[in-house]
Amino acid sequence: MLRLTKKADYGLMALKYLAEQSPAPVPASAKDIADAYHIPPQLLAKILQTLAKAGLLVSHAGTNGGYALARSAAEISAFEVIRAIDGPLFITSCITIHGTCDLAGHCTIKEPLRKVNDSIKDLLSAIRIADLAEAPDTEHYAASVGGGLISIAV
Amino acid sequence: MLRLTKKADYGLMALKYLAEQSPAPVPASAKDIADAYHIPPQLLAKILQTLAKAGLLVSHAGTNGGYALARSAAEISAFEVIRAIDGPLFITSCITIHGTCDLAGHCTIKEPLRKVNDSIKDLLSAIRIADLAEAPDTEHYAASVGGGLISIAV
DNA sequence: ACTATCTAAGACCGTTTCGGTCGGAATTCC
DNA sequence: GGAATTCCGACCGAAACGGTCTTAGATAGT
Ligand code: FES
Ligand code: FES
C-alpha cells in the first residue's frame, strides 16, 4: 500500500554505512558501499549523486575520492533522504505541485488524507540516520523504537 | 514519496458516499457513485467489486441493485480499504510475502523501517470512514484531526 | 416467461514509473 | 600524463497503474 522505492532504500543504507565509519579519514567511494551491500554499483552511484545534489552528502572527485556526510548523522532525517530521492510525492494522488486537482470540489476526502500525510512526514522526520547506525542489535533496537508507541489525539 | 494509488482514493470516496446516505433504503449503484464524483464508472465498478470481495461492502445484483456498507461506517478503517485495494504492500521493498529478502544479512535498515511501517498502519487504522463522512466542513475538521497532534515516544 | 437493470469477472491496452545499464566527460591525485 | 573516481544524460526492459471493453450471471418488475 505504501511503498518506499528501492532507490530510497539503497540511499538509506548508504547513509547508514557512511554514518558508521565517521569521522572518516578517507571518503568512501560508491563502489565500496555498493560492494558492502551487494547492490548494483552504477545505480548506487546515481543515487549518491542525487543525495549530493540535495546537499546531504559532499562529494570529492578524483583518485581516493568518494562521498561523506555533509552534516552529522544525528542531523539528517530519513524524511530528507526519501524526499531527495523519490521527490516530493504525496500520499494522495491529487496533491500535486499544481495545487489544483481535477476532482477538486466534489471530493471531501482530500483534506483528511493530507493530514495523514503530514503525520507520516513528521514520523519520518523524527528518524535520524544516526538511529539506524547505532543499532547493530536489531532486536533490542526494535523494542526501543517500535511497539506501537505512537499515539494520535483525535 | 509515499503514494496512495488513485484506486484507493476512489475507494475511500465511494465508502464515504455510502456512509453519508445510510441507512439507505435502496443500495447505491456503481454508476450513481461514479457520477457523483465524476470518476470513470467502469473503473469504480471494479473497485467496488474488490471491496465487496474483501467483505467491506455487500453487493446486490439485479434491478435497483447496488452496494451498501457491510458494517457501520464507524467500524471500517481507512487501512482496511487501502489494503483491500492496493494489496498488502509494505513500505520497504523487501518485506514481501516470502519473508526472505535477497539482501537479508547485510542490511540493518530493514527492522527500523518495519516499525515505521507499523506506525503508519496504526495511524491509518485509527481513521474510520465515519470520520470522513461527518466532515462537510473541511476546514473545521482539519483543525480537529490534523495539526501535528501525533506524538512519538522514543 | 420476458426483459431491463445491475453486478461479476476477466481479458486487454496505453502510459508512466521503476530498476538498472551504458558511455562519455570532467576532476583530482600520483 | 595516467589512473581512479565522480558527474551527467541517454537509454532500455519490466512491471505497475489507470482505464476500457466484453461477456456472463443475478435480480426485480411486468
Ligand atoms: S482526489 Fe483530488 S481532491 Fe480528492
Ligand atoms: S532491503 Fe531487504 S533486508 Fe534491507
Short mmCIF file of C-alpha atoms (C1' of nucleotides) and ligand atoms in Angstrom, two decimals:
data_model
loop_
_atom_site.label_atom_id
_atom_site.label_comp_id
_atom_site.label_asym_id
_atom_site.label_seq_id
_atom_site.Cartn_x
_atom_site.Cartn_y
_atom_site.Cartn_z
CA MET A 1 0.00 0.00 0.00
CA LEU A 2 2.62 2.49 0.93
CA ARG A 3 5.76 1.73 -0.86
CA LEU A 4 9.22 3.04 -0.41
CA THR A 5 11.20 2.75 -3.61
CA LYS A 6 14.24 0.56 -3.72
CA LYS A 7 16.33 3.57 -4.54
CA ALA A 8 15.37 5.25 -1.31
CA ASP A 9 16.08 2.02 0.47
CA TYR A 10 19.56 1.92 -1.02
CA GLY A 11 20.05 5.55 -0.17
CA LEU A 12 19.28 4.93 3.48
CA MET A 13 21.65 2.01 3.55
CA ALA A 14 24.41 4.10 2.07
CA LEU A 15 23.82 6.87 4.57
CA LYS A 16 23.96 4.39 7.37
CA TYR A 17 27.21 3.00 6.02
CA LEU A 18 28.76 6.44 5.98
CA ALA A 19 27.47 7.22 9.43
CA GLU A 20 29.02 4.09 10.85
CA GLN A 21 32.56 4.92 9.88
CA SER A 22 32.71 8.58 10.66
CA PRO A 23 34.69 10.62 11.13
CA ALA A 24 36.20 9.00 8.07
CA PRO A 25 39.82 9.77 7.26
CA VAL A 26 39.06 8.98 3.66
CA PRO A 27 35.69 9.33 1.92
CA ALA A 28 34.00 6.14 0.79
CA SER A 29 33.66 5.52 -2.92
CA ALA A 30 30.40 4.46 -4.46
CA LYS A 31 31.89 1.11 -5.29
CA ASP A 32 32.90 0.49 -1.69
CA ILE A 33 29.38 0.96 -0.44
CA ALA A 34 27.86 -1.00 -3.27
CA ASP A 35 30.12 -3.93 -2.55
CA ALA A 36 29.31 -3.84 1.14
CA TYR A 37 25.62 -4.33 0.48
CA HIS A 38 25.73 -6.17 -2.82
CA ILE A 39 23.74 -3.63 -4.74
CA PRO A 40 24.37 -2.52 -8.34
CA PRO A 41 27.31 -0.09 -8.20
CA GLN A 42 26.17 2.09 -11.05
CA LEU A 43 22.75 2.53 -9.59
CA LEU A 44 24.11 3.37 -6.19
CA ALA A 45 26.41 5.89 -7.84
CA LYS A 46 23.49 7.73 -9.30
CA ILE A 47 21.64 7.70 -6.01
CA LEU A 48 24.64 9.16 -4.25
CA GLN A 49 24.85 11.86 -6.87
CA THR A 50 21.26 12.76 -6.19
CA LEU A 51 21.90 12.85 -2.49
CA ALA A 52 24.94 15.05 -3.02
CA LYS A 53 22.94 17.42 -5.17
CA ALA A 54 20.36 17.63 -2.41
CA GLY A 55 23.06 18.73 0.00
CA LEU A 56 23.01 15.65 2.18
CA LEU A 57 26.40 14.43 1.04
CA VAL A 58 29.61 16.08 0.00
CA SER A 59 31.41 14.52 -2.92
CA HIS A 60 35.06 14.53 -3.74
CA ALA A 61 36.11 13.59 -7.23
CA GLY A 62 39.42 12.16 -8.31
CA THR A 63 41.67 9.42 -7.01
CA ASN A 64 40.78 8.33 -3.49
CA GLY A 65 37.69 10.44 -3.81
CA GLY A 66 34.24 9.48 -2.63
CA TYR A 67 31.35 10.63 -0.54
CA ALA A 68 30.98 11.77 3.04
CA LEU A 69 28.12 13.05 5.12
CA ALA A 70 27.51 16.75 4.78
CA ARG A 71 26.25 17.01 8.34
CA SER A 72 26.33 14.97 11.47
CA ALA A 73 24.46 11.71 11.28
CA ALA A 74 22.17 12.97 14.00
CA GLU A 75 21.13 15.92 11.89
CA ILE A 76 19.94 14.03 8.84
CA SER A 77 16.43 12.66 8.91
CA ALA A 78 15.07 9.74 6.95
CA PHE A 79 12.48 12.06 5.53
CA GLU A 80 15.09 14.23 3.85
CA VAL A 81 16.69 11.23 2.25
CA ILE A 82 13.43 9.88 0.94
CA ARG A 83 12.28 13.18 -0.40
CA ALA A 84 15.59 13.82 -2.08
CA ILE A 85 15.42 10.53 -3.92
CA ASP A 86 11.76 9.90 -4.57
CA GLY A 87 10.79 13.51 -4.96
CA PRO A 88 8.08 15.44 -3.16
CA LEU A 89 5.33 12.96 -3.80
CA PHE A 90 2.36 12.88 -1.52
CA ILE A 91 0.05 10.27 -0.22
CA THR A 92 -2.94 11.36 -2.25
CA SER A 93 -2.52 11.17 -5.96
CA CYS A 94 -4.10 14.56 -6.37
CA ILE A 95 -1.99 16.81 -4.21
CA THR A 96 0.46 17.70 -6.89
CA ILE A 97 2.64 20.72 -7.34
CA HIS A 98 -0.17 22.35 -9.25
CA GLY A 99 -2.38 22.78 -6.23
CA THR A 100 -5.48 22.10 -8.23
CA CYS A 101 -6.87 18.63 -8.72
CA ASP A 102 -9.22 17.61 -11.47
CA LEU A 103 -11.60 16.37 -8.82
CA ALA A 104 -11.43 19.42 -6.61
CA GLY A 105 -14.83 20.38 -5.37
CA HIS A 106 -16.52 17.03 -5.35
CA CYS A 107 -14.06 15.31 -3.09
CA THR A 108 -14.06 15.73 0.66
CA ILE A 109 -11.52 13.01 1.12
CA LYS A 110 -8.57 15.17 0.30
CA GLU A 111 -8.21 17.22 3.42
CA PRO A 112 -8.22 14.39 5.96
CA LEU A 113 -5.69 12.46 3.93
CA ARG A 114 -3.42 15.43 3.69
CA LYS A 115 -3.27 15.43 7.45
CA VAL A 116 -2.34 11.79 7.46
CA ASN A 117 0.35 12.66 5.00
CA ASP A 118 1.70 15.29 7.33
CA SER A 119 1.70 12.88 10.21
CA ILE A 120 3.73 10.40 8.24
CA LYS A 121 6.11 13.13 7.31
CA ASP A 122 6.55 14.03 10.96
CA LEU A 123 7.11 10.42 11.77
CA LEU A 124 9.81 10.05 9.15
CA SER A 125 11.39 13.33 10.13
CA ALA A 126 11.82 12.09 13.66
CA ILE A 127 14.01 9.26 12.48
CA ARG A 128 17.60 10.25 12.05
CA ILE A 129 20.17 8.17 10.32
CA ALA A 130 22.18 8.08 13.49
CA ASP A 131 19.34 5.97 14.85
CA LEU A 132 19.99 3.43 12.15
CA ALA A 133 23.74 3.33 12.54
CA GLU A 134 23.81 2.83 16.27
CA ALA A 135 21.66 -0.26 16.19
CA PRO A 136 23.79 -3.30 15.50
CA ASP A 137 21.42 -5.29 17.68
CA THR A 138 18.22 -5.06 15.68
CA GLU A 139 16.06 -6.90 18.18
CA HIS A 140 16.92 -4.61 21.01
CA TYR A 141 16.53 -1.58 18.82
CA ALA A 142 13.13 -2.62 17.64
CA ALA A 143 11.98 -2.77 21.21
CA SER A 144 13.18 0.73 21.92
CA VAL A 145 11.55 2.43 18.96
CA GLY A 146 8.73 0.26 17.74
CA GLY A 147 5.96 -1.20 19.79
CA GLY A 148 3.06 1.00 18.80
CA LEU A 149 4.33 3.85 20.90
CA ILE A 150 2.58 6.16 18.54
CA SER A 151 -0.44 7.99 19.75
CA ILE A 152 -2.96 10.06 17.90
CA ALA A 153 -5.06 12.70 19.55
CA VAL A 154 -8.49 12.81 17.97
CA MET B 1 7.37 9.67 -1.67
CA LEU B 2 4.56 7.68 -0.18
CA ARG B 3 1.86 7.34 -2.70
CA LEU B 4 -1.69 6.21 -2.34
CA THR B 5 -3.00 4.87 -5.62
CA LYS B 6 -5.85 6.58 -7.33
CA LYS B 7 -7.89 3.44 -6.99
CA ALA B 8 -7.64 3.54 -3.23
CA ASP B 9 -8.54 7.19 -3.37
CA TYR B 10 -11.66 6.39 -5.35
CA GLY B 11 -12.48 3.59 -2.99
CA LEU B 12 -12.38 5.89 0.01
CA MET B 13 -14.60 8.38 -1.78
CA ALA B 14 -17.12 5.68 -2.56
CA LEU B 15 -17.14 4.48 1.02
CA LYS B 16 -17.70 7.99 2.22
CA TYR B 17 -20.56 8.40 -0.20
CA LEU B 18 -22.24 5.28 1.10
CA ALA B 19 -21.66 6.31 4.70
CA GLU B 20 -23.31 9.65 4.12
CA GLN B 21 -26.62 8.29 2.99
CA SER B 22 -27.13 5.46 5.39
CA PRO B 23 -29.21 3.78 6.41
CA ALA B 24 -30.01 3.62 2.74
CA PRO B 25 -33.45 2.43 1.73
CA VAL B 26 -32.00 1.45 -1.59
CA PRO B 27 -28.40 0.46 -2.27
CA ALA B 28 -26.37 2.81 -4.46
CA SER B 29 -25.32 1.59 -7.89
CA ALA B 30 -21.78 1.94 -9.11
CA LYS B 31 -22.91 4.41 -11.70
CA ASP B 32 -24.57 6.63 -9.10
CA ILE B 33 -21.37 6.99 -7.14
CA ALA B 34 -19.24 7.42 -10.23
CA ASP B 35 -21.47 10.24 -11.43
CA ALA B 36 -21.39 11.95 -8.08
CA TYR B 37 -17.61 12.27 -8.19
CA HIS B 38 -17.02 12.29 -11.92
CA ILE B 39 -14.83 9.26 -11.97
CA PRO B 40 -14.80 6.54 -14.64
CA PRO B 41 -17.84 4.32 -13.91
CA GLN B 42 -16.29 1.09 -15.07
CA LEU B 43 -13.20 1.61 -13.01
CA LEU B 44 -15.23 2.42 -9.95
CA ALA B 45 -17.27 -0.70 -10.55
CA LYS B 46 -14.22 -2.87 -10.41
CA ILE B 47 -13.03 -1.16 -7.27
CA LEU B 48 -16.37 -1.77 -5.60
CA GLN B 49 -16.19 -5.39 -6.59
CA THR B 50 -12.82 -5.67 -4.93
CA LEU B 51 -14.17 -4.01 -1.82
CA ALA B 52 -17.14 -6.37 -1.80
CA LYS B 53 -14.87 -9.36 -2.15
CA ALA B 54 -12.88 -8.09 0.81
CA GLY B 55 -16.03 -8.04 2.89
CA LEU B 56 -16.28 -4.29 3.30
CA LEU B 57 -19.33 -3.96 1.11
CA VAL B 58 -22.35 -6.07 0.38
CA SER B 59 -23.50 -6.20 -3.20
CA HIS B 60 -26.94 -6.74 -4.53
CA ALA B 61 -27.32 -7.65 -8.18
CA GLY B 62 -30.31 -7.05 -10.37
CA THR B 63 -32.67 -4.17 -10.95
CA ASN B 64 -32.34 -1.44 -8.34
CA GLY B 65 -29.33 -3.30 -7.07
CA GLY B 66 -26.12 -1.76 -5.89
CA TYR B 67 -23.72 -1.62 -3.00
CA ALA B 68 -24.09 -0.90 0.69
CA LEU B 69 -21.72 -0.89 3.63
CA ALA B 70 -21.23 -4.27 5.20
CA ARG B 71 -20.69 -2.75 8.61
CA SER B 72 -21.27 0.53 10.31
CA ALA B 73 -19.22 3.40 8.94
CA ALA B 74 -17.59 3.71 12.33
CA GLU B 75 -16.30 0.16 12.12
CA ILE B 76 -14.47 0.45 8.82
CA SER B 77 -10.97 1.87 8.90
CA ALA B 78 -9.15 3.55 6.08
CA PHE B 79 -6.44 0.98 6.46
CA GLU B 80 -8.76 -1.86 5.55
CA VAL B 81 -9.88 -0.07 2.43
CA ILE B 82 -6.38 0.67 1.28
CA ARG B 83 -5.14 -2.81 1.93
CA ALA B 84 -8.10 -4.34 0.17
CA ILE B 85 -7.44 -2.33 -2.95
CA ASP B 86 -3.70 -1.88 -3.14
CA GLY B 87 -2.83 -5.21 -1.60
CA PRO B 88 -0.64 -5.91 1.38
CA LEU B 89 2.31 -3.90 0.18
CA PHE B 90 4.80 -2.62 2.68
CA ILE B 91 6.95 0.39 2.99
CA THR B 92 10.20 -1.41 2.39
CA SER B 93 10.54 -3.00 -0.97
CA CYS B 94 11.98 -6.09 0.59
CA ILE B 95 9.37 -7.17 3.12
CA THR B 96 7.46 -9.37 0.76
CA ILE B 97 5.27 -12.36 1.40
CA HIS B 98 8.31 -14.54 1.15
CA GLY B 99 9.84 -13.31 4.38
CA THR B 100 13.30 -13.54 2.96
CA CYS B 101 14.94 -10.68 1.14
CA ASP B 102 17.83 -11.03 -1.27
CA LEU B 103 19.71 -8.55 0.86
CA ALA B 104 19.00 -10.17 4.19
CA GLY B 105 22.06 -10.24 6.33
CA HIS B 106 23.86 -7.20 5.05
CA CYS B 107 21.07 -4.75 5.68
CA THR B 108 20.31 -3.33 9.09
CA ILE B 109 17.89 -0.83 7.68
CA LYS B 110 15.03 -3.26 7.45
CA GLU B 111 13.98 -3.59 11.02
CA PRO B 112 13.65 0.11 11.85
CA LEU B 113 11.66 0.72 8.71
CA ARG B 114 9.33 -2.09 9.51
CA LYS B 115 8.46 -0.29 12.70
CA VAL B 116 7.73 2.86 10.79
CA ASN B 117 5.52 0.80 8.58
CA ASP B 118 3.63 -0.48 11.58
CA SER B 119 3.20 3.02 12.91
CA ILE B 120 1.70 4.17 9.65
CA LYS B 121 -0.58 1.20 9.69
CA ASP B 122 -1.77 2.12 13.16
CA LEU B 123 -2.30 5.67 12.04
CA LEU B 124 -4.42 4.61 9.11
CA SER B 125 -6.32 2.11 11.19
CA ALA B 126 -7.38 4.86 13.56
CA ILE B 127 -9.16 6.67 10.76
CA ARG B 128 -12.66 5.41 10.21
CA ILE B 129 -15.00 6.05 7.33
CA ALA B 130 -17.37 7.80 9.67
CA ASP B 131 -14.68 10.39 10.29
CA LEU B 132 -14.69 11.28 6.63
CA ALA B 133 -18.42 11.39 6.20
CA GLU B 134 -19.15 13.61 9.13
CA ALA B 135 -16.91 16.37 7.96
CA PRO B 136 -18.72 18.53 5.47
CA ASP B 137 -16.74 21.50 6.78
CA THR B 138 -13.25 20.50 5.81
CA GLU B 139 -11.53 23.43 7.44
CA HIS B 140 -13.03 22.80 10.80
CA TYR B 141 -12.39 19.11 10.51
CA ALA B 142 -8.77 19.61 9.61
CA ALA B 143 -8.30 21.56 12.80
CA SER B 144 -9.74 18.78 14.89
CA VAL B 145 -7.71 15.94 13.47
CA GLY B 146 -4.60 17.40 11.90
CA GLY B 147 -2.26 19.87 13.46
CA GLY B 148 0.67 17.62 14.28
CA LEU B 149 -1.18 16.01 17.14
CA ILE B 150 0.87 12.97 16.57
CA SER B 151 3.49 12.11 19.11
CA ILE B 152 6.18 9.53 19.04
CA ALA B 153 7.68 8.10 22.17
CA VAL B 154 11.32 7.31 21.63
"C1'" DA C 1 -41.63 -16.09 -19.02
"C1'" DC C 2 -39.57 -11.98 -20.54
"C1'" DT C 3 -36.94 -8.07 -20.20
"C1'" DA C 4 -34.49 -4.20 -18.28
"C1'" DT C 5 -31.12 -3.30 -14.97
"C1'" DC C 6 -27.32 -4.15 -12.44
"C1'" DT C 7 -23.26 -6.75 -10.60
"C1'" DA C 8 -19.28 -10.32 -11.59
"C1'" DA C 9 -15.36 -11.45 -13.82
"C1'" DG C 10 -11.71 -11.11 -16.65
"C1'" DA C 11 -9.15 -10.01 -20.82
"C1'" DC C 12 -6.95 -6.21 -22.78
"C1'" DC C 13 -4.19 -1.92 -23.67
"C1'" DG C 14 -1.61 2.60 -23.40
"C1'" DT C 15 1.17 5.24 -20.36
"C1'" DT C 16 4.10 6.01 -16.70
"C1'" DT C 17 7.28 4.69 -13.25
"C1'" DC C 18 10.91 1.87 -11.54
"C1'" DG C 19 15.15 -0.53 -11.55
"C1'" DG C 20 19.12 -0.92 -13.85
"C1'" DT C 21 22.79 -0.23 -17.59
"C1'" DC C 22 25.93 2.15 -20.58
"C1'" DG C 23 29.12 5.54 -22.36
"C1'" DG C 24 31.45 9.64 -22.22
"C1'" DA C 25 33.26 13.99 -19.97
"C1'" DA C 26 35.33 16.29 -16.07
"C1'" DT C 27 38.08 16.24 -11.84
"C1'" DT C 28 41.79 15.08 -8.78
"C1'" DC C 29 45.86 12.62 -7.08
"C1'" DC C 30 50.23 10.30 -8.06
"C1'" DG D 1 50.39 12.07 -18.27
"C1'" DG D 2 47.69 8.30 -16.33
"C1'" DA D 3 44.75 6.09 -13.11
"C1'" DA D 4 40.88 6.46 -10.19
"C1'" DT D 5 36.59 8.32 -9.35
"C1'" DT D 6 32.80 11.44 -9.56
"C1'" DC D 7 29.47 13.54 -12.84
"C1'" DC D 8 25.74 13.62 -16.27
"C1'" DG D 9 22.48 12.23 -19.51
"C1'" DA D 10 20.68 8.92 -22.53
"C1'" DC D 11 18.79 4.56 -22.82
"C1'" DC D 12 16.11 0.15 -22.04
"C1'" DG D 13 13.20 -3.69 -20.28
"C1'" DA D 14 9.90 -4.95 -16.98
"C1'" DA D 15 6.42 -4.02 -14.02
"C1'" DA D 16 2.73 -1.33 -12.15
"C1'" DC D 17 -1.01 1.88 -12.81
"C1'" DG D 18 -5.20 3.80 -14.85
"C1'" DG D 19 -8.66 2.81 -17.68
"C1'" DT D 20 -11.67 0.38 -21.27
"C1'" DC D 21 -14.24 -3.34 -23.18
"C1'" DT D 22 -16.78 -7.57 -23.48
"C1'" DT D 23 -19.29 -11.33 -21.78
"C1'" DA D 24 -21.83 -13.74 -18.40
"C1'" DG D 25 -24.95 -14.12 -14.49
"C1'" DA D 26 -28.25 -12.44 -10.95
"C1'" DT D 27 -32.48 -9.90 -9.66
"C1'" DA D 28 -36.83 -7.28 -9.78
"C1'" DG D 29 -40.74 -5.82 -12.05
"C1'" DT D 30 -44.42 -6.75 -15.65
S1 FES E 1 -8.65 13.26 -5.41
FE1 FES E 1 -8.03 15.33 -5.82
S2 FES E 1 -9.31 16.41 -4.43
FE2 FES E 1 -9.76 14.31 -3.87
S1 FES E 2 16.24 -4.30 1.66
FE1 FES E 2 15.64 -6.34 2.19
S2 FES E 2 16.57 -6.57 4.13
FE2 FES E 2 17.02 -4.43 3.67
#
